[in-house]
PQR file of N, CA, C, O and H, with PARSE charges and radii, in Angstrom:
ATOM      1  N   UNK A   1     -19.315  10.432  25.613 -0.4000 1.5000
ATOM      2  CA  UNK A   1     -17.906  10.114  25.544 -0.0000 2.0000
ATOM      3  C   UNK A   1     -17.556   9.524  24.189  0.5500 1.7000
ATOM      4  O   UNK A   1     -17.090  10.200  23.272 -0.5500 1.4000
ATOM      5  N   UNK A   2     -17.848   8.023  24.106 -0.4000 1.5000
ATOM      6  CA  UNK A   2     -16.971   7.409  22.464 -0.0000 2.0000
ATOM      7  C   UNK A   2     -18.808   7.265  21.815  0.5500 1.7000
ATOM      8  O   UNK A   2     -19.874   7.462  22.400 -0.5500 1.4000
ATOM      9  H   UNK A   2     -18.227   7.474  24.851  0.4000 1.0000
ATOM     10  N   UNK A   3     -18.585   6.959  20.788 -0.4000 1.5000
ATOM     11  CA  UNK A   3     -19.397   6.956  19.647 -0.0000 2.0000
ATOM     12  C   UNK A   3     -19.848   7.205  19.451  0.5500 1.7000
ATOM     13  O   UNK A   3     -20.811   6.549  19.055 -0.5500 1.4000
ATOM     14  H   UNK A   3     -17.719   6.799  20.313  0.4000 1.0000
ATOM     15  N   UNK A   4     -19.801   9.132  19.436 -0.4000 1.5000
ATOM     16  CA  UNK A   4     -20.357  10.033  18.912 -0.0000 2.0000
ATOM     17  C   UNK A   4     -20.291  10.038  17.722  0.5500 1.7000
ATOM     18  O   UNK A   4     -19.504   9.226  17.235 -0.5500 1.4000
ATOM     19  H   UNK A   4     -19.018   9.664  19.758  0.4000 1.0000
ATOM     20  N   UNK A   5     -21.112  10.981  16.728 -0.4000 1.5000
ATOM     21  CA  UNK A   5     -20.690  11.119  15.327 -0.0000 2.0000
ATOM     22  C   UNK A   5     -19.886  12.268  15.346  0.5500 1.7000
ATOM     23  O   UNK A   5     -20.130  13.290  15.987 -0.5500 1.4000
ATOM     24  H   UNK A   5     -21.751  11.641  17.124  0.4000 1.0000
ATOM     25  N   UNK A   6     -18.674  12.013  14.436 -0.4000 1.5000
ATOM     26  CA  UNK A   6     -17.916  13.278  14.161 -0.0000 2.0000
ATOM     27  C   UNK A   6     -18.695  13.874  13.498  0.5500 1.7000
ATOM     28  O   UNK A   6     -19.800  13.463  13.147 -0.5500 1.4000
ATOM     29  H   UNK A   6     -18.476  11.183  13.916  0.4000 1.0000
ATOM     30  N   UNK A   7     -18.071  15.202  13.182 -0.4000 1.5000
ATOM     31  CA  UNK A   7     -18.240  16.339  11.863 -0.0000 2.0000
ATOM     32  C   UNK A   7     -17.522  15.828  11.101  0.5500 1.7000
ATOM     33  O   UNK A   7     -16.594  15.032  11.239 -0.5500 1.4000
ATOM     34  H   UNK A   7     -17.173  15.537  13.467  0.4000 1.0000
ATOM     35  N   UNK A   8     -18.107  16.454   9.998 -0.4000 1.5000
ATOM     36  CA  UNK A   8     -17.536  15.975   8.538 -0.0000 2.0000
ATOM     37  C   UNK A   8     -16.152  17.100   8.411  0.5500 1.7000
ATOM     38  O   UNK A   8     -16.275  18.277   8.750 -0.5500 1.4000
ATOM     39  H   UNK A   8     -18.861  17.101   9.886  0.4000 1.0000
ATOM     40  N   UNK A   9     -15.159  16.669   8.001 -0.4000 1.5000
ATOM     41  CA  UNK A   9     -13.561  17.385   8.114 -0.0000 2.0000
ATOM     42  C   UNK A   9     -13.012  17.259   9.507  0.5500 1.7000
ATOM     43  O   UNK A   9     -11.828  17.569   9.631 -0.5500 1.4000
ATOM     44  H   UNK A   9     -15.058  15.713   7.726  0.4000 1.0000
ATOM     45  N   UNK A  10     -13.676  16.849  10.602 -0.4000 1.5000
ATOM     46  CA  UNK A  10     -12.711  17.029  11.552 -0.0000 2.0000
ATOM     47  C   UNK A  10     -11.710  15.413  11.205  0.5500 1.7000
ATOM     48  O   UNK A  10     -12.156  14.313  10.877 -0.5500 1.4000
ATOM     49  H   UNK A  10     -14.639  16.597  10.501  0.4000 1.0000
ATOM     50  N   UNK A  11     -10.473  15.776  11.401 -0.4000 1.5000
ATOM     51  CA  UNK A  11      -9.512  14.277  11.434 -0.0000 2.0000
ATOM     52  C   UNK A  11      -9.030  13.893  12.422  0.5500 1.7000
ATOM     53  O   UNK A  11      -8.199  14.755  12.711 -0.5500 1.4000
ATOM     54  H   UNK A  11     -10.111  16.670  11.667  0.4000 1.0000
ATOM     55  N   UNK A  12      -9.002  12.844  13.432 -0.4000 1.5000
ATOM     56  CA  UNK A  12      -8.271  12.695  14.252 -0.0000 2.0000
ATOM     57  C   UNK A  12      -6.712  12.856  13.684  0.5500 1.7000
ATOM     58  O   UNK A  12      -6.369  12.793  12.503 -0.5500 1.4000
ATOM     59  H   UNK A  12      -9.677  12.144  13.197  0.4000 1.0000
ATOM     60  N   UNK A  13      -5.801  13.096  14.924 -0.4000 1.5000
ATOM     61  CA  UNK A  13      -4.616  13.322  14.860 -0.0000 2.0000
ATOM     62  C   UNK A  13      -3.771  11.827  14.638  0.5500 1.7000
ATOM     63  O   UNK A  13      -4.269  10.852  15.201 -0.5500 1.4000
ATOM     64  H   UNK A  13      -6.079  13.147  15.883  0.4000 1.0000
ATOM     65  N   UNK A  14      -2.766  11.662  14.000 -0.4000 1.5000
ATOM     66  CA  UNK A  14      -1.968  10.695  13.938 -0.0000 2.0000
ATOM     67  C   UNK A  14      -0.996  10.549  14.618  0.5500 1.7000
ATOM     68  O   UNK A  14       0.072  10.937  14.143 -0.5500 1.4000
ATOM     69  H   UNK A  14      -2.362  12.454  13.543  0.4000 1.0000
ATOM     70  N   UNK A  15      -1.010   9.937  15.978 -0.4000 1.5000
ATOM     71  CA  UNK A  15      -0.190  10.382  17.135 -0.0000 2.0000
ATOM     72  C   UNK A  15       1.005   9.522  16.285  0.5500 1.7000
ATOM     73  O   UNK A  15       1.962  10.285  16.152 -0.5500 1.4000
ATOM     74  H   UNK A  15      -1.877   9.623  16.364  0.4000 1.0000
ATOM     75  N   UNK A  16       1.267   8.299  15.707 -0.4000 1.5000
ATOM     76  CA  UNK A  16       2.736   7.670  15.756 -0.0000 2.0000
ATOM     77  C   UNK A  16       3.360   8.759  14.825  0.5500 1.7000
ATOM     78  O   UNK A  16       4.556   8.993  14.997 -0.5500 1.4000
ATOM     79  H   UNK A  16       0.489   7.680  15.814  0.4000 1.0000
ATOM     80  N   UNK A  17       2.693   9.445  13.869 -0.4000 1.5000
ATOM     81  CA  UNK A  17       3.827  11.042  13.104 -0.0000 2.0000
ATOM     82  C   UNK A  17       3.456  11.852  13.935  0.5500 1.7000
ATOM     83  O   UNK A  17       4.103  12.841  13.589 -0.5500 1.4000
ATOM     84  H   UNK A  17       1.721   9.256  13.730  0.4000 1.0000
ATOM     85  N   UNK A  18       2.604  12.290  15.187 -0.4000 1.5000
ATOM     86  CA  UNK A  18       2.809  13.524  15.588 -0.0000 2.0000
ATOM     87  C   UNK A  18       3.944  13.274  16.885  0.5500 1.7000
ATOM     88  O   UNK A  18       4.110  14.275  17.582 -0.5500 1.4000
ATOM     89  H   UNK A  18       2.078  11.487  15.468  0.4000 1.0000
ATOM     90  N   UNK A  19       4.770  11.992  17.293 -0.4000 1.5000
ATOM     91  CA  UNK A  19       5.986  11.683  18.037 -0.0000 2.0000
ATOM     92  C   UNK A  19       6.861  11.922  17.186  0.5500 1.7000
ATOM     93  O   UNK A  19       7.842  12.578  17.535 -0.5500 1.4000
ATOM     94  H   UNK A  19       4.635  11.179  16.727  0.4000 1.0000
ATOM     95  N   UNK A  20       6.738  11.450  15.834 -0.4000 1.5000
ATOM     96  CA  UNK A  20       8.007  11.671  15.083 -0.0000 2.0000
ATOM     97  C   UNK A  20       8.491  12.547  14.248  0.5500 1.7000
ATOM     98  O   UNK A  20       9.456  12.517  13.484 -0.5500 1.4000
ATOM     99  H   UNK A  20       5.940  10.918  15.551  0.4000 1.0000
ATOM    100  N   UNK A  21       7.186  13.843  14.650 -0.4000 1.5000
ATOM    101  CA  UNK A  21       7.664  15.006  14.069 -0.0000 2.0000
ATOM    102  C   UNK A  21       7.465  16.434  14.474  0.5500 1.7000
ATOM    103  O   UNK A  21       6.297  16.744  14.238 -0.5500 1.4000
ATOM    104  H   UNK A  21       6.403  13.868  15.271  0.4000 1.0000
ATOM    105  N   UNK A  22       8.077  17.323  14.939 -0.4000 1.5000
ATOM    106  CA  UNK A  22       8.424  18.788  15.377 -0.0000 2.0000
ATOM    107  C   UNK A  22       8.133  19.921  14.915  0.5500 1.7000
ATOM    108  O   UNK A  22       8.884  20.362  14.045 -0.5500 1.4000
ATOM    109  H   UNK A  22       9.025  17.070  15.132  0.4000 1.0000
ATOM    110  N   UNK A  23       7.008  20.715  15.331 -0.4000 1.5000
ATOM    111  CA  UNK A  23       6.877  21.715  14.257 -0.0000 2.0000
ATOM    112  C   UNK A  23       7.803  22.790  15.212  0.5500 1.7000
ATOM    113  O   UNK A  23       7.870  22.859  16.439 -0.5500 1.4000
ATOM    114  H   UNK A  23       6.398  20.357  16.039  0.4000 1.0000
ATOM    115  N   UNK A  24       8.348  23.433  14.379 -0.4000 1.5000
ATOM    116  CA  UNK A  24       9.490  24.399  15.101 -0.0000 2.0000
ATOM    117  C   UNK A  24       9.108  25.635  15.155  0.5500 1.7000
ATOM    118  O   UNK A  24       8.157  25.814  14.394 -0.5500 1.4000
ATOM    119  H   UNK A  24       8.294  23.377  13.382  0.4000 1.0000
ATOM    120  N   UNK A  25       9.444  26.632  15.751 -0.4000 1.5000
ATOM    121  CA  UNK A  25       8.639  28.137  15.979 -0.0000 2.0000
ATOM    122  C   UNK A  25       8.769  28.484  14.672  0.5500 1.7000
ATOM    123  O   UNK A  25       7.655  28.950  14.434 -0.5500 1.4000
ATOM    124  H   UNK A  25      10.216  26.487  16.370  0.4000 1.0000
ATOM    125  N   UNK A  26       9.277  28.547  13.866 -0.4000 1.5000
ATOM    126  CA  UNK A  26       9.191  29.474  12.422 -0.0000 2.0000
ATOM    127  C   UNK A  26       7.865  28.149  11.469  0.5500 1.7000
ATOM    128  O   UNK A  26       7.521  28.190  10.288 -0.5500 1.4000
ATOM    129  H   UNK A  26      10.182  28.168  14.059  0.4000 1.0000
ATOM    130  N   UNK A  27       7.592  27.518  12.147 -0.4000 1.5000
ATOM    131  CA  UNK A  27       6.428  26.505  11.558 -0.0000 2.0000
ATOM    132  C   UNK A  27       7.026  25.283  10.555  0.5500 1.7000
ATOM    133  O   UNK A  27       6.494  24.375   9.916 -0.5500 1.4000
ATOM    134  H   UNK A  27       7.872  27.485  13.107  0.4000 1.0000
ATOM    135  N   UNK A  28       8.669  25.825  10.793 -0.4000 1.5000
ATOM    136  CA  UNK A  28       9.194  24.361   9.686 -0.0000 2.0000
ATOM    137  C   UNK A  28       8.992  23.153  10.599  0.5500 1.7000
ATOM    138  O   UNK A  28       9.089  23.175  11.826 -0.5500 1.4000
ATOM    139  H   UNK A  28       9.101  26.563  11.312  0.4000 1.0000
ATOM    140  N   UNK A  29       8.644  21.910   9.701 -0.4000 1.5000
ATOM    141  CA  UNK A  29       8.155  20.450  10.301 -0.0000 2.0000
ATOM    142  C   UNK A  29      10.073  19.977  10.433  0.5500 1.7000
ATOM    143  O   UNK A  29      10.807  20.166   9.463 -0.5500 1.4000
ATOM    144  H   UNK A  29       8.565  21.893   8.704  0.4000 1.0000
ATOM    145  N   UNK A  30      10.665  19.319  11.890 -0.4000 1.5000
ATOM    146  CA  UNK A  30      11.802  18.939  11.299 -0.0000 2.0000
ATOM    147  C   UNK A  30      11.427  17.381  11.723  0.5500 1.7000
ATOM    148  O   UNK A  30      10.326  17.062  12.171 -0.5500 1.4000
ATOM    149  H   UNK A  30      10.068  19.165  12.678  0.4000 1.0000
ATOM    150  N   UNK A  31      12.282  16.670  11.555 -0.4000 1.5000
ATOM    151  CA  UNK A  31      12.495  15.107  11.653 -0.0000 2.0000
ATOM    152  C   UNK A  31      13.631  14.957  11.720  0.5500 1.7000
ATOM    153  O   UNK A  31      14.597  15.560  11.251 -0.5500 1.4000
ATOM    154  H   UNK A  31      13.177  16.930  11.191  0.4000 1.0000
ATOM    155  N   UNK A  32      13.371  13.206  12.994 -0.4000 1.5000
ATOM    156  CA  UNK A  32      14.671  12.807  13.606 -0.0000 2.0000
ATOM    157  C   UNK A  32      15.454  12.039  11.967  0.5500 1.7000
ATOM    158  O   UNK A  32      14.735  11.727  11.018 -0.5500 1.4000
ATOM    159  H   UNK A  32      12.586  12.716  13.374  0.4000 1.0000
ATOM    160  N   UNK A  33      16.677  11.896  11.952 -0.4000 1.5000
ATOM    161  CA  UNK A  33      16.911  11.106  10.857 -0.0000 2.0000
ATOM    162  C   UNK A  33      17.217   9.328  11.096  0.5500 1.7000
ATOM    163  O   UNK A  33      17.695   9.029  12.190 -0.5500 1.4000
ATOM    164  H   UNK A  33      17.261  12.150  12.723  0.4000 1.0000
ATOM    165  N   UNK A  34      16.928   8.104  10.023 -0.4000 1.5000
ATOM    166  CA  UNK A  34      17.253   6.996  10.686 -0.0000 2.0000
ATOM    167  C   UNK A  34      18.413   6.280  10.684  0.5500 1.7000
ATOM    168  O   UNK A  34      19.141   6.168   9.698 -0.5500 1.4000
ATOM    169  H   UNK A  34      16.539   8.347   9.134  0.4000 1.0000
ATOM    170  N   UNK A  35      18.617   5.777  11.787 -0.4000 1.5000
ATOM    171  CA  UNK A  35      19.957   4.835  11.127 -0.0000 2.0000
ATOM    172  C   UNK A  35      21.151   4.954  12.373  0.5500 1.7000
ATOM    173  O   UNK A  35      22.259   4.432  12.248 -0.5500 1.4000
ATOM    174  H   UNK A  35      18.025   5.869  12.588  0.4000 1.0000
ATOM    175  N   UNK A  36      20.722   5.744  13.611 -0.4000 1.5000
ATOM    176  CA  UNK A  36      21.300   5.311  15.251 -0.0000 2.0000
ATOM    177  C   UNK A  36      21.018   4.702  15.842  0.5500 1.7000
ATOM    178  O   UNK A  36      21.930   4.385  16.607 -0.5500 1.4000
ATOM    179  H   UNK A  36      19.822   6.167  13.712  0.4000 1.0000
ATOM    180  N   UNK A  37      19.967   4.130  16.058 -0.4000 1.5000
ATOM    181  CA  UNK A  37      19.282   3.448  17.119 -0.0000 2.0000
ATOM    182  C   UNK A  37      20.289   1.701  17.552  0.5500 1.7000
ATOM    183  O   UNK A  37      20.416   0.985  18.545 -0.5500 1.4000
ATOM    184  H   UNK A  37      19.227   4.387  15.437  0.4000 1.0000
ATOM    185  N   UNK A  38      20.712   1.704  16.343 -0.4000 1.5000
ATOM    186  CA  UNK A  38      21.419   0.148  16.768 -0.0000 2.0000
ATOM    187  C   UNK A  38      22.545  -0.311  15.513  0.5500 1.7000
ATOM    188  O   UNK A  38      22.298   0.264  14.453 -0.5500 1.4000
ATOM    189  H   UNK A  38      20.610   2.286  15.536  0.4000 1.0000
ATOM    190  N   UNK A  39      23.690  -1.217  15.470 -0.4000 1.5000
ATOM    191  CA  UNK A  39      24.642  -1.402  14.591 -0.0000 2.0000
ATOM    192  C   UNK A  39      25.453  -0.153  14.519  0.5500 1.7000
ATOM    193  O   UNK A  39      25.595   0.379  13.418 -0.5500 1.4000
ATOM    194  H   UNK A  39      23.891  -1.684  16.331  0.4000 1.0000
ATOM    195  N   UNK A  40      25.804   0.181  15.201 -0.4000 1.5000
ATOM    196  CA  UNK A  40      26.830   1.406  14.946 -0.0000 2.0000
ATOM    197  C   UNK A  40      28.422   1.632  15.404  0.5500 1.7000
ATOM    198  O   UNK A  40      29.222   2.558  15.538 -0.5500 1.4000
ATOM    199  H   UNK A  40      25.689  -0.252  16.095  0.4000 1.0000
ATOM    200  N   UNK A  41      28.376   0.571  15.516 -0.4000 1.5000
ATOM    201  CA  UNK A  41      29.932   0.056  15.723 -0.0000 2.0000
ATOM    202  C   UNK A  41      30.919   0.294  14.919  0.5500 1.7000
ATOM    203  O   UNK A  41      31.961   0.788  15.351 -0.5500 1.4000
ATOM    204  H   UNK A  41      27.727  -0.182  15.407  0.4000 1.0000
ATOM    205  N   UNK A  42      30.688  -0.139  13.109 -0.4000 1.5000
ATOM    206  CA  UNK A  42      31.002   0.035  12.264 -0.0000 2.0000
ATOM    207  C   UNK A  42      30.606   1.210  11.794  0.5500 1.7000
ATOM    208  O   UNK A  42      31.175   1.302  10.706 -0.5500 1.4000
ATOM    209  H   UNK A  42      29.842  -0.540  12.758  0.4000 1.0000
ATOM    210  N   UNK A  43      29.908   2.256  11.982 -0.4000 1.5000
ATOM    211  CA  UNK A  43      29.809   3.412  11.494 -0.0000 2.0000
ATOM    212  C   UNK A  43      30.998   4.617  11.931  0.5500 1.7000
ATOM    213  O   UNK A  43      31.437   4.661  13.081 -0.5500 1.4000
ATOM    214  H   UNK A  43      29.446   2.181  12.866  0.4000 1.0000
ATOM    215  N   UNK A  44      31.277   5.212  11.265 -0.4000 1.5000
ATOM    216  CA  UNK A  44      32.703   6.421  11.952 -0.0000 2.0000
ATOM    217  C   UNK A  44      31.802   6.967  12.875  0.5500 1.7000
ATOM    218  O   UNK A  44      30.590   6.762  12.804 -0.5500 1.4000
ATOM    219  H   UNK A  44      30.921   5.176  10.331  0.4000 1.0000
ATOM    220  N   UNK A  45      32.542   7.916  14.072 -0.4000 1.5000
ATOM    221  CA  UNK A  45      31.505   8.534  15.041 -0.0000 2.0000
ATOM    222  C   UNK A  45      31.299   9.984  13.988  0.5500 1.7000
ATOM    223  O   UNK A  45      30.209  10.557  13.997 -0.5500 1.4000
ATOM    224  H   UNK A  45      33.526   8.082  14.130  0.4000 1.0000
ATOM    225  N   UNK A  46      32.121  10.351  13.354 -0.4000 1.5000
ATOM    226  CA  UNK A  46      31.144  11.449  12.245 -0.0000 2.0000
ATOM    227  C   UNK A  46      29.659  11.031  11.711  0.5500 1.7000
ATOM    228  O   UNK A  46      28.635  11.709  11.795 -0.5500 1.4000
ATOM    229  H   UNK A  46      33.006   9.886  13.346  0.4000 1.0000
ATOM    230  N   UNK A  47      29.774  10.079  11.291 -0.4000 1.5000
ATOM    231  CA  UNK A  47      28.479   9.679  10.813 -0.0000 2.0000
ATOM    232  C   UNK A  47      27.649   9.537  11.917  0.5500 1.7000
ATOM    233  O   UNK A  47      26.671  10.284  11.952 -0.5500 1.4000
ATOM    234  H   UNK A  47      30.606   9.528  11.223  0.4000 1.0000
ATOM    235  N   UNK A  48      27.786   8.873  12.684 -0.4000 1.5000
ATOM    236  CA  UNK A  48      26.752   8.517  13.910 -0.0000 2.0000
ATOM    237  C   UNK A  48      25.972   9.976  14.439  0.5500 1.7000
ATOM    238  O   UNK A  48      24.803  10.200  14.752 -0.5500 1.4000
ATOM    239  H   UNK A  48      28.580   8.266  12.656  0.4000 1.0000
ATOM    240  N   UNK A  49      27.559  11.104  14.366 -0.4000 1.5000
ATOM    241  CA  UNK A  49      26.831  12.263  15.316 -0.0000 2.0000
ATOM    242  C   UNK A  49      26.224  13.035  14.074  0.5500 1.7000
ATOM    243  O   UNK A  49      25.363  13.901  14.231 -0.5500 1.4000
ATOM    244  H   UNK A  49      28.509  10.922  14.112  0.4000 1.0000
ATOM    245  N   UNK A  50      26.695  12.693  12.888 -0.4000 1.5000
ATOM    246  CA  UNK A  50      25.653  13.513  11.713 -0.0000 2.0000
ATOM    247  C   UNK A  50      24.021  12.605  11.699  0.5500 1.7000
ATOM    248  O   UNK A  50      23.120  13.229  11.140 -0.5500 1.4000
ATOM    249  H   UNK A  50      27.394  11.989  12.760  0.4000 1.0000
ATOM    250  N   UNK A  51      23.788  11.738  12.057 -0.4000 1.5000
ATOM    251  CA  UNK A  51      22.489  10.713  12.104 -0.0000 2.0000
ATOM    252  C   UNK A  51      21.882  11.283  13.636  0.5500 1.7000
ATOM    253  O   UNK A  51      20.682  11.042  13.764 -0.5500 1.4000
ATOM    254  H   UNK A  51      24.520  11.231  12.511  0.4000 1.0000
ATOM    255  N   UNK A  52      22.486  11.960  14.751 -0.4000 1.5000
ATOM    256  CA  UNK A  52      21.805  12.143  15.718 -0.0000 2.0000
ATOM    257  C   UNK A  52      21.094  13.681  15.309  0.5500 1.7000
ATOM    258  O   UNK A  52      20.022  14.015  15.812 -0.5500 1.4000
ATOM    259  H   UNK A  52      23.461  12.156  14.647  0.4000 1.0000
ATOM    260  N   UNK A  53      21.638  14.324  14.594 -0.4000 1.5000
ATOM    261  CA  UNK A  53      20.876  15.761  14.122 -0.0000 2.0000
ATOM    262  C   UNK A  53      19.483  15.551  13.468  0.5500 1.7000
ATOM    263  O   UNK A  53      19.181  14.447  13.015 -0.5500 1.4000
ATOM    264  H   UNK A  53      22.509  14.052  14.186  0.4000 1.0000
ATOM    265  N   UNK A  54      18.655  16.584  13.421 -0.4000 1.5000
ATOM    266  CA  UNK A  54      16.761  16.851  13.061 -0.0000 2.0000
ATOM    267  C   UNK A  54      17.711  17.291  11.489  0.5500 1.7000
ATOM    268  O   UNK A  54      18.801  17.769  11.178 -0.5500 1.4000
ATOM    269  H   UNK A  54      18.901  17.481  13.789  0.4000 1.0000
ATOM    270  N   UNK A  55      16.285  16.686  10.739 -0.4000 1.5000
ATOM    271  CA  UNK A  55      16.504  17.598   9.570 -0.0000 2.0000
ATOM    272  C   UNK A  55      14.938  17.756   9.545  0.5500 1.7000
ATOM    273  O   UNK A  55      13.979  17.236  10.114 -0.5500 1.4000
ATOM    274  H   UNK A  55      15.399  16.298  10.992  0.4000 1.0000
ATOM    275  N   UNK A  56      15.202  18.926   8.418 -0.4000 1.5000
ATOM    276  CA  UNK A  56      13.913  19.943   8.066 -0.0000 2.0000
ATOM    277  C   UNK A  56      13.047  18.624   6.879  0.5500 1.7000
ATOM    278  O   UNK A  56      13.508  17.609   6.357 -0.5500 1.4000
ATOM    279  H   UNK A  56      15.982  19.349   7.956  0.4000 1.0000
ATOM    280  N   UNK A  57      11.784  19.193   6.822 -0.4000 1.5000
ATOM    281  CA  UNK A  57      10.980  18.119   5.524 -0.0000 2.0000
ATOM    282  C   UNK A  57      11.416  19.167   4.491  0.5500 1.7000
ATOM    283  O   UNK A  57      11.090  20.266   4.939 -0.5500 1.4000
ATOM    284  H   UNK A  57      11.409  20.018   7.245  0.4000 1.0000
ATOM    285  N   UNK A  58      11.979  19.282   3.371 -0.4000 1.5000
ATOM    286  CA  UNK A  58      12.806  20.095   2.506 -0.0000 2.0000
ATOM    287  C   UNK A  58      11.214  20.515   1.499  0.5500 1.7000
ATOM    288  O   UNK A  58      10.711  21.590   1.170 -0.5500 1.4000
ATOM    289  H   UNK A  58      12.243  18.389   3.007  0.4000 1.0000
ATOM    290  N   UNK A  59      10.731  18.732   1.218 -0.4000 1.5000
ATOM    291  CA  UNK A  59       9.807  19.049  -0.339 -0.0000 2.0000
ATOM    292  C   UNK A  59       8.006  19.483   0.561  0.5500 1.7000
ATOM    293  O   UNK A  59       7.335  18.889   1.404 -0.5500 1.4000
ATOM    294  H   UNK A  59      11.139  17.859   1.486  0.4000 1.0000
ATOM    295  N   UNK A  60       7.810  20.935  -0.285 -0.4000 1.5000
ATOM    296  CA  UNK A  60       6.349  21.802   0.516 -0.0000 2.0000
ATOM    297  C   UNK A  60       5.581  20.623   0.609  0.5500 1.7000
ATOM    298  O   UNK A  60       5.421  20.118   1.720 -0.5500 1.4000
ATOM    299  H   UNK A  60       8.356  21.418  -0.970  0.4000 1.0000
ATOM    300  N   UNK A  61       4.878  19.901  -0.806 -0.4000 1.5000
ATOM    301  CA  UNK A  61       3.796  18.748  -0.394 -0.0000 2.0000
ATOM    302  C   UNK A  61       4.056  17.884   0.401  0.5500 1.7000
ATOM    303  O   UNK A  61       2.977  17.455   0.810 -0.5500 1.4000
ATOM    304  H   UNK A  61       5.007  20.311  -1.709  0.4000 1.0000
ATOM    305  N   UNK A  62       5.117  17.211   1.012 -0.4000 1.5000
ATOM    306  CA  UNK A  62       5.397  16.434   1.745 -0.0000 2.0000
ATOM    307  C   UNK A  62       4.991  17.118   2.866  0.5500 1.7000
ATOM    308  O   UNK A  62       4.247  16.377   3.509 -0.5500 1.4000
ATOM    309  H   UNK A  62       5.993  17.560   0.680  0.4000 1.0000
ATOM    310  N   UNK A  63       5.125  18.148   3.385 -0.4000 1.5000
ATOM    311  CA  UNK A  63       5.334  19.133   4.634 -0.0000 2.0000
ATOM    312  C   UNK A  63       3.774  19.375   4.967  0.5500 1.7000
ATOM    313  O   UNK A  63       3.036  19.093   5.911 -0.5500 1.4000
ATOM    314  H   UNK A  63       5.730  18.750   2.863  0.4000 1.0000
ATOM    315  N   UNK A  64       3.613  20.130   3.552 -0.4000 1.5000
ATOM    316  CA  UNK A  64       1.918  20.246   3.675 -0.0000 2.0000
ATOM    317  C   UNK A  64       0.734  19.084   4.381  0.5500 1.7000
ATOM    318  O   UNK A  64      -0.256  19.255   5.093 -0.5500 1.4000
ATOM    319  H   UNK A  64       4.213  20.359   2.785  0.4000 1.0000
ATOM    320  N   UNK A  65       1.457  17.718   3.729 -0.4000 1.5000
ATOM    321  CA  UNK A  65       1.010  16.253   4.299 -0.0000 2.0000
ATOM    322  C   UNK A  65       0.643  15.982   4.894  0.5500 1.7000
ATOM    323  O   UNK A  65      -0.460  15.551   5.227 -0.5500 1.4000
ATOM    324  H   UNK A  65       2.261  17.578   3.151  0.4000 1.0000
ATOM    325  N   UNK A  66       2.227  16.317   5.508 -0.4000 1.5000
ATOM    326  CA  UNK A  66       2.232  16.050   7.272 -0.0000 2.0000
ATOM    327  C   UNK A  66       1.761  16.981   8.448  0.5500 1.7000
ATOM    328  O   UNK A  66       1.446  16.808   9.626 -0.5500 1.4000
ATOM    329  H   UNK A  66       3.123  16.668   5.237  0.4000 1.0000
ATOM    330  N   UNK A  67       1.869  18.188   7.475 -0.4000 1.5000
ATOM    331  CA  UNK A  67       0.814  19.491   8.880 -0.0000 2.0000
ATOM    332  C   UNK A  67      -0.860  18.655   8.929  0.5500 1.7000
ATOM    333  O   UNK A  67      -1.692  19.069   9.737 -0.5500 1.4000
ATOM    334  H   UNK A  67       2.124  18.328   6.518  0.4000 1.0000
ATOM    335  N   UNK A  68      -1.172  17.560   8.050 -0.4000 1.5000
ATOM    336  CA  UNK A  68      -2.733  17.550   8.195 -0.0000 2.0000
ATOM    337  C   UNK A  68      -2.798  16.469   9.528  0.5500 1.7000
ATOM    338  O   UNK A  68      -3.387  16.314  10.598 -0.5500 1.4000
ATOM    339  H   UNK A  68      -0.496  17.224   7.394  0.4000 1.0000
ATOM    340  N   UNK A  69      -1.958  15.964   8.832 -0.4000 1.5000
ATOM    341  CA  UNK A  69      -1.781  14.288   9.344 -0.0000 2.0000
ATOM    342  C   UNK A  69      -1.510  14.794  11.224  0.5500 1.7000
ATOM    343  O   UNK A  69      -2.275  14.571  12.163 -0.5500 1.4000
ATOM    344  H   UNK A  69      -1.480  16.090   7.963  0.4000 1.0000
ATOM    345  N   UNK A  70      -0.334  15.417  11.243 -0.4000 1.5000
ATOM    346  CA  UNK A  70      -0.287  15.918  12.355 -0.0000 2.0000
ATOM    347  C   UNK A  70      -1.130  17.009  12.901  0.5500 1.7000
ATOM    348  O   UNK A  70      -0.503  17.494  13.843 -0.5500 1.4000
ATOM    349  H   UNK A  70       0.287  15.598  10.481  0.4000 1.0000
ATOM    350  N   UNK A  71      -1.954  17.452  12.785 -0.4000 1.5000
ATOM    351  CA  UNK A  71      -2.640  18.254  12.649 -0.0000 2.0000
ATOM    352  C   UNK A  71      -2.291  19.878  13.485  0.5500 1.7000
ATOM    353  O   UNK A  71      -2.896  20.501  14.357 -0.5500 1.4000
ATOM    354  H   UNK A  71      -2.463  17.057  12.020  0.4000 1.0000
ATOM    355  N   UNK A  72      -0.839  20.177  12.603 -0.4000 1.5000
ATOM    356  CA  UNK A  72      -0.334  21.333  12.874 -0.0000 2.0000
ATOM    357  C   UNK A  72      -0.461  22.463  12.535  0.5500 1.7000
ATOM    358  O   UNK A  72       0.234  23.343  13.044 -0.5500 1.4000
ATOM    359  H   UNK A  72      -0.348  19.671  11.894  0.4000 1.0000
TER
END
């Protein structure tokens, strides 16, 4: 069960980025954006419902990153 030796390259997965990030059928990584979760009183509801939308990871190395990290 635990304290086996790994192989060399295997990585465990990084579950707190693999909750906070989506690989989508065409394989783009998207992400929730921040800044709803609380204080939004003062925000217009445009903004609020533009902060509830996924955006895509735009820059490749960043993306690339996170496919390891997540191991997608």
């Amino acid at each position: 069960m635990g304290g086996g030796i790994r192989e060399k390259g295997c990585l465990k997965t990084n579950k707190s980025a693999a909750k906070r990030f989506i690989v989508k059928g065409k394989g783009r990584i998207k992400r929730g954006k921040a800044g709803r979760s609380h204080n939004t009183g003062h925000k217009g509801r445009k903004r609020v419902n533009r902060l509830a939308e996924s955006a895509p990871i735009s820059e490749k190395k960043i993306e690339e990153r996170m496919r390891l990290i997540i191991r997608a």
